Short mmCIF file of C-alpha atoms and ligand atoms in Angstrom, two decimals:
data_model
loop_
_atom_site.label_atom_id
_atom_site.label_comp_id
_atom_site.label_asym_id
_atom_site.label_seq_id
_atom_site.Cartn_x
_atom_site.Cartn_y
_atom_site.Cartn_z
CA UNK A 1 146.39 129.80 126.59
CA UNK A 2 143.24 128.41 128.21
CA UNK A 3 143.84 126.35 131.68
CA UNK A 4 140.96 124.55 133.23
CA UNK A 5 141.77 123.01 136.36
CA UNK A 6 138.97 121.21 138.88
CA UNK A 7 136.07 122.99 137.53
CA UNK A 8 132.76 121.99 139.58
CA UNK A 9 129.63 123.30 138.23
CA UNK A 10 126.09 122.73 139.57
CA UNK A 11 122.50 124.20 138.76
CA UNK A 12 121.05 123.67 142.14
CA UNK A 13 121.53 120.20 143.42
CA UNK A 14 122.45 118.53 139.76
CA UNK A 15 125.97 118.50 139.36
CA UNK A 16 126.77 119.60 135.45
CA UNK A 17 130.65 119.88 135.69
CA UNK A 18 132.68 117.18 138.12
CA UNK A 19 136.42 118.05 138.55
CA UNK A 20 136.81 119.32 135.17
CA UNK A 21 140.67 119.71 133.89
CA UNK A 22 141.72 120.63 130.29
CA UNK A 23 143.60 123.15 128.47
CA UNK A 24 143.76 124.88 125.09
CA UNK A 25 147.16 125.52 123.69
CA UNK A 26 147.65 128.82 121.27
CA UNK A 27 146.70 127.81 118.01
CA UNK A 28 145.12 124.55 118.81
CA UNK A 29 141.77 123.36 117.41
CA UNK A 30 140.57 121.70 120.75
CA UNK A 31 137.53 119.11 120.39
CA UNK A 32 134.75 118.46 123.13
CA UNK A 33 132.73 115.14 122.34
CA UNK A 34 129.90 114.20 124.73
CA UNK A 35 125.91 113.14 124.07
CA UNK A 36 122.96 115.51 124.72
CA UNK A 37 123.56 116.53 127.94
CA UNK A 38 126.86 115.94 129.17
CA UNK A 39 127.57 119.39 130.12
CA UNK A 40 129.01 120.59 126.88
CA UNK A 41 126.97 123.77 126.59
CA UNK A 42 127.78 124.18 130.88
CA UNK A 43 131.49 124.34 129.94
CA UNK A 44 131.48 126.59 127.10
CA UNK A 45 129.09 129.18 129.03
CA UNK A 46 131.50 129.34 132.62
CA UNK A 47 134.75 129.70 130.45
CA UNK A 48 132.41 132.88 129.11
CA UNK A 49 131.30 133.56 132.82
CA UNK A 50 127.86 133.47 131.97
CA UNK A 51 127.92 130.35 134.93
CA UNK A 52 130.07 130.32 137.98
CA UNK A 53 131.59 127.53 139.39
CA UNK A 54 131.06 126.41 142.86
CA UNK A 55 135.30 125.28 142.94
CA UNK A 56 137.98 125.45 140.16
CA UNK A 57 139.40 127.67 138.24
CA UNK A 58 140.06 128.95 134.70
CA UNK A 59 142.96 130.93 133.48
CA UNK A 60 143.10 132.60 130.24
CA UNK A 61 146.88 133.87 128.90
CA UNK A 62 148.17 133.60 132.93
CA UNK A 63 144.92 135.48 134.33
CA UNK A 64 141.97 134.03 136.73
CA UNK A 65 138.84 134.68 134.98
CA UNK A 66 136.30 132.86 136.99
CA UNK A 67 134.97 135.92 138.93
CA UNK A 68 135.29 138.11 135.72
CA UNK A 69 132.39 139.55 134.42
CA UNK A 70 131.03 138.31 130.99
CA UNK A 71 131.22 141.27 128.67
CA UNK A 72 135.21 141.63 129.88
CA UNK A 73 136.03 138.52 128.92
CA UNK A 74 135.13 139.47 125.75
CA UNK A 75 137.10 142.30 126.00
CA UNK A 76 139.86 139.82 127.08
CA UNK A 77 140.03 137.93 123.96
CA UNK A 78 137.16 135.16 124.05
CA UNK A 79 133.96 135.26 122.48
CA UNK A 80 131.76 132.74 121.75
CA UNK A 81 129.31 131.10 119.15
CA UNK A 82 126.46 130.06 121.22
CA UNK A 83 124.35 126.69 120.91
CA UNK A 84 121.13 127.33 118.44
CA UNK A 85 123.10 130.60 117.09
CA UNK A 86 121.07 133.15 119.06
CA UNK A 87 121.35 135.91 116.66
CA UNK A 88 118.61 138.52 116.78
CA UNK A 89 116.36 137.54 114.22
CA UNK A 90 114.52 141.28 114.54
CA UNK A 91 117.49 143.20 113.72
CA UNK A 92 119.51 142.93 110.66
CA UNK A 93 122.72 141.20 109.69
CA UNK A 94 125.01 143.79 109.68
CA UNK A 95 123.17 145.46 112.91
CA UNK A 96 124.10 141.94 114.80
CA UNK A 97 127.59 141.84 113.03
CA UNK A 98 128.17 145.70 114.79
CA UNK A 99 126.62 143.90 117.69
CA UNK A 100 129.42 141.41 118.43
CA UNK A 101 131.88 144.25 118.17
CA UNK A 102 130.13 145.94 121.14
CA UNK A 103 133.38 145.71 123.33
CA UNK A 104 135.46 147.35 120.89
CA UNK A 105 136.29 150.92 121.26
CA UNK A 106 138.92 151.08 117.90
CA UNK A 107 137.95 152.35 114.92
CA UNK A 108 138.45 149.14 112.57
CA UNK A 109 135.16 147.60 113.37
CA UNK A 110 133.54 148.11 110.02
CA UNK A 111 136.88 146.99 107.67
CA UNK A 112 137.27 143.92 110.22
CA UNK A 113 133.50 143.52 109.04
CA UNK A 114 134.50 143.44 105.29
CA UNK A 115 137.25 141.68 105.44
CA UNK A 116 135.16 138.62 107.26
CA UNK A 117 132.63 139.08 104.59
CA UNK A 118 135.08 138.67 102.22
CA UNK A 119 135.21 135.23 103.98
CA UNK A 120 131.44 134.53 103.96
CA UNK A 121 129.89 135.64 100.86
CA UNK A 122 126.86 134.54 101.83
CA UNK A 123 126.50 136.84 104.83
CA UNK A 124 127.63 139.48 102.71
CA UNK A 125 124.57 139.28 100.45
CA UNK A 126 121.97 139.75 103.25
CA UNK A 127 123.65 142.13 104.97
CA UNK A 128 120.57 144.60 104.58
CA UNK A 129 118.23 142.06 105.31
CA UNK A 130 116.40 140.65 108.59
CA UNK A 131 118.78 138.25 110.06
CA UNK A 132 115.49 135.99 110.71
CA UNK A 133 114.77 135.19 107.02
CA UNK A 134 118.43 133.72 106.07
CA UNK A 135 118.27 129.53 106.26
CA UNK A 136 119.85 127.52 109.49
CA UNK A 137 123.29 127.34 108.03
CA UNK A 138 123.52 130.94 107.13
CA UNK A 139 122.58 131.89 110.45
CA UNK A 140 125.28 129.49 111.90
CA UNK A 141 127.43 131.50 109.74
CA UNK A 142 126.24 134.89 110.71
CA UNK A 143 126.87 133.42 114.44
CA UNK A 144 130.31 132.84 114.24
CA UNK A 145 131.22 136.17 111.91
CA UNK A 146 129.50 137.82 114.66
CA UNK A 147 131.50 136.13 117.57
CA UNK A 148 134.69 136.97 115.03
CA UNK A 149 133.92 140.64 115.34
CA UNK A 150 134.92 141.05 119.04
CA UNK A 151 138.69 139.71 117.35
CA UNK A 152 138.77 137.33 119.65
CA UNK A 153 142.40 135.23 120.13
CA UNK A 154 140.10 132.08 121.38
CA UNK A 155 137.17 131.37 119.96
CA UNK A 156 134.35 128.94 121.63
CA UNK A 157 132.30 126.84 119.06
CA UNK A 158 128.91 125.29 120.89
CA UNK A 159 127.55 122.72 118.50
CA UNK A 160 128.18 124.67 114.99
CA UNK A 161 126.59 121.84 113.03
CA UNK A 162 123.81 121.22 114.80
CA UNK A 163 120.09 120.77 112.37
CA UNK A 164 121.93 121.58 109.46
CA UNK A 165 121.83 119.51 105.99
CA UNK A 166 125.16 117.73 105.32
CA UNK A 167 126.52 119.92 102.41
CA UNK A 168 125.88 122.92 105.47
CA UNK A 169 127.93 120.89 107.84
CA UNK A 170 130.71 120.43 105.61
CA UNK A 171 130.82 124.48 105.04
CA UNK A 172 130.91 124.93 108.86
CA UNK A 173 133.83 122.65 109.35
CA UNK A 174 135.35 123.89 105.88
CA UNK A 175 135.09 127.48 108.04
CA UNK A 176 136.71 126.01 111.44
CA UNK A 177 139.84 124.50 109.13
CA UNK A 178 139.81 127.99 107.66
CA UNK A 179 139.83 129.82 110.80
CA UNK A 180 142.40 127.59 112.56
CA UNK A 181 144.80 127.97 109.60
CA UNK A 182 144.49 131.67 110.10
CA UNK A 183 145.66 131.25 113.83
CA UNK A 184 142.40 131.76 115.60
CA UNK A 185 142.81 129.00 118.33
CA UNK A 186 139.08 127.37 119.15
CA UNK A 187 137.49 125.57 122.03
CA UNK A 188 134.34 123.13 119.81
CA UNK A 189 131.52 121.16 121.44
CA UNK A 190 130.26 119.03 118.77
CA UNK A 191 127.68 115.89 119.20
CA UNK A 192 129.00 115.31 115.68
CA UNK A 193 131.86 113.56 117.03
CA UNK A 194 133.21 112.07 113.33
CA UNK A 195 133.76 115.83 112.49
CA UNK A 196 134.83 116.85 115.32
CA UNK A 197 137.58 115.01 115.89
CA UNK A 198 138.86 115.11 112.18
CA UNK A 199 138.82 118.71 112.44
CA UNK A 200 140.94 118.32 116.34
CA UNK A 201 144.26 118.50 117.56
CA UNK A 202 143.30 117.02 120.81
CA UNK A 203 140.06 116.30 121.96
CA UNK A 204 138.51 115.65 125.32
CA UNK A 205 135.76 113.11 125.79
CA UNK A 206 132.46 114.33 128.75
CA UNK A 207 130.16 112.13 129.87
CA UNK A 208 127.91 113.22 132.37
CA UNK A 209 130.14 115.91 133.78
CA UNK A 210 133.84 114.20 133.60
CA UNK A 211 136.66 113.87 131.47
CA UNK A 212 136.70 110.36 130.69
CA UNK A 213 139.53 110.47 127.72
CA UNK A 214 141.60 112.58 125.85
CA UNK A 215 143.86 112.27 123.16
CA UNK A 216 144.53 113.49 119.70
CA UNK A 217 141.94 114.06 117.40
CA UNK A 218 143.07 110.95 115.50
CA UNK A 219 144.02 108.75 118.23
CA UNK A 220 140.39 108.98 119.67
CA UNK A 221 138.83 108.76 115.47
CA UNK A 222 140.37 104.70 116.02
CA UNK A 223 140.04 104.83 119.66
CA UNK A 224 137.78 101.37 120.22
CA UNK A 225 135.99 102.59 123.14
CA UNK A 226 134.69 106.35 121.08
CA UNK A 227 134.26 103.93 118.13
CA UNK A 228 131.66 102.43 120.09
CA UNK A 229 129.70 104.87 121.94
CA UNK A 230 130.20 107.64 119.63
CA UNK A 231 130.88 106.62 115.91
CA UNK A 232 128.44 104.06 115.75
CA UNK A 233 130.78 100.97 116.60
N1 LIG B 301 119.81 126.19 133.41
C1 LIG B 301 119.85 124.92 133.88
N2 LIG B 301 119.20 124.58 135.01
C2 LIG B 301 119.24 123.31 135.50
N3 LIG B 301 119.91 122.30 134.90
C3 LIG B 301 120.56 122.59 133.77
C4 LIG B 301 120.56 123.91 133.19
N4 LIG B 301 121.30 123.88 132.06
C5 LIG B 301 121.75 122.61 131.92
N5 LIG B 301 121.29 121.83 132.95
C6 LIG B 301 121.61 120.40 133.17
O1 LIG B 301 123.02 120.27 133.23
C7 LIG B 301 123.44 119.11 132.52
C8 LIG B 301 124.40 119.52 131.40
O2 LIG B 301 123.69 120.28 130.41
P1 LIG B 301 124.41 120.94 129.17
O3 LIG B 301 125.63 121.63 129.63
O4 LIG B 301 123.40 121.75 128.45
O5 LIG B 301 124.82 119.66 128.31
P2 LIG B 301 125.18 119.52 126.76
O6 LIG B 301 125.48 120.86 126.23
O7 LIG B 301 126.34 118.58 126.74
O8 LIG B 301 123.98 118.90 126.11
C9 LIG B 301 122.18 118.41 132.05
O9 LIG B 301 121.82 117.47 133.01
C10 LIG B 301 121.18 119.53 132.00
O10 LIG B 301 119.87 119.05 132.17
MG1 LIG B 302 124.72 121.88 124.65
#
């Protein structure tokens, strides 16, 4: 669904993304594991064209996107749940719900809406309200109900779990089983690598810019050398 193949990324002189190759099969929960800095978040935003790549390529379902613009490859089927949520904590929740529909031209945006809130009751309850007075993890929520609302076929994940309390992280990942057993394939950067991989089909280790392993999510969970750098030995 998703080929990656040579990606180079830089931000000036600092290379963020060295040769990068992976791929995301339809249906696949794909895992990204890496420490604070590693070029997660660099990944995630040139799939969504919000960075371009100096060399490389990316292909979503048999088309080049790389010199696509951002908002049509949203349009294309891939919307994403940004790191630190970014919802617009001015506006209300169902005003940034309509937001992440903003592609859509069909007229099933609002019963799409219901039928997610169905999904997070939560959401549903503030829907009136100021999206800045609901808690971290109902934000995080809100985030990825909002990226859901473009009906995207690949969905990108950029640290779902990060600052929230441990009952909030299992809700998030409770969400991502959810979603994947509804078909929605998803592309997740996690520094919560314990979760993240029980929660992969494959993952893909990044340190500083490269691939440096990838396997199933289980392999890697027993894997000696993620053991040690990224499960606490
Ligand atoms: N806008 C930017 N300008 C310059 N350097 C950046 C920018 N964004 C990220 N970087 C650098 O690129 C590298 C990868 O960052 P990032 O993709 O945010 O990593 P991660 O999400 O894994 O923490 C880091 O060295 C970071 O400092
Ligand atoms: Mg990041």
């Amino acid at each position: 669904m998703l080929k990656i193949e040579g990606l180079n990324v830089f931000y000036g002189a600092i290379q963020a993304l060295n040769d990068v190759t992976l791929e995301v099969n339809e249906g696949e929960v794909v895992s990204i594991i890496g420490s604070n800095g590693a070029g997660k978040s660099t990944l995630l935003r040139t799939i969504s064209g919000l960075v371009r790549p100096r060399t490389g390529s990316i292909t979503f379902e048999g088309q080049e996107i790389t010199t696509v613009s951002p908002d049509r490859i949203v349009q294309m089927g891939i919307s994403q749940s940004p790191e630190g949520r970014r919802i617009f904590t001015n506006m209300s929740v169902h005003e940034n719900l309509q937001l992440g529909a903003f592609t859509r031209r069909d007229s099933e945006v609002e019963s799409d809406m219901n039928k997610f809130l169905d999904r997070f009751p939560r959401v549903r309850e503030r829907l009136n309200q100021n999206a800045g007075t609901m808690s971290g993890g109902e934000q995080q929520m809100l985030a990825i109900c909002r990226a859901l609302m473009s009906r995207p076929r690949l969905l990108l994940l950029d640290e779902p779990s990060m600052g929230l309390a441990p009952n909030l992280v299992t809700e998030i990942f409770n969400v991502i089983n959810y979603l994947h057993s509804e078909g929605v394939t998803i592309l997740l950067v996690e520094q919560n690598a314990v979760r993240a991989l029980e929660v992969a089909d494959r993952a893909y280790v990044l340190e500083t810019g490269n691939i440096v392993l990838s396997d199933t999510g289980k392999a890697l969970l027993t894997n000696p050398k993620v053991k040690e750098a990224y499960l606490g030995g």
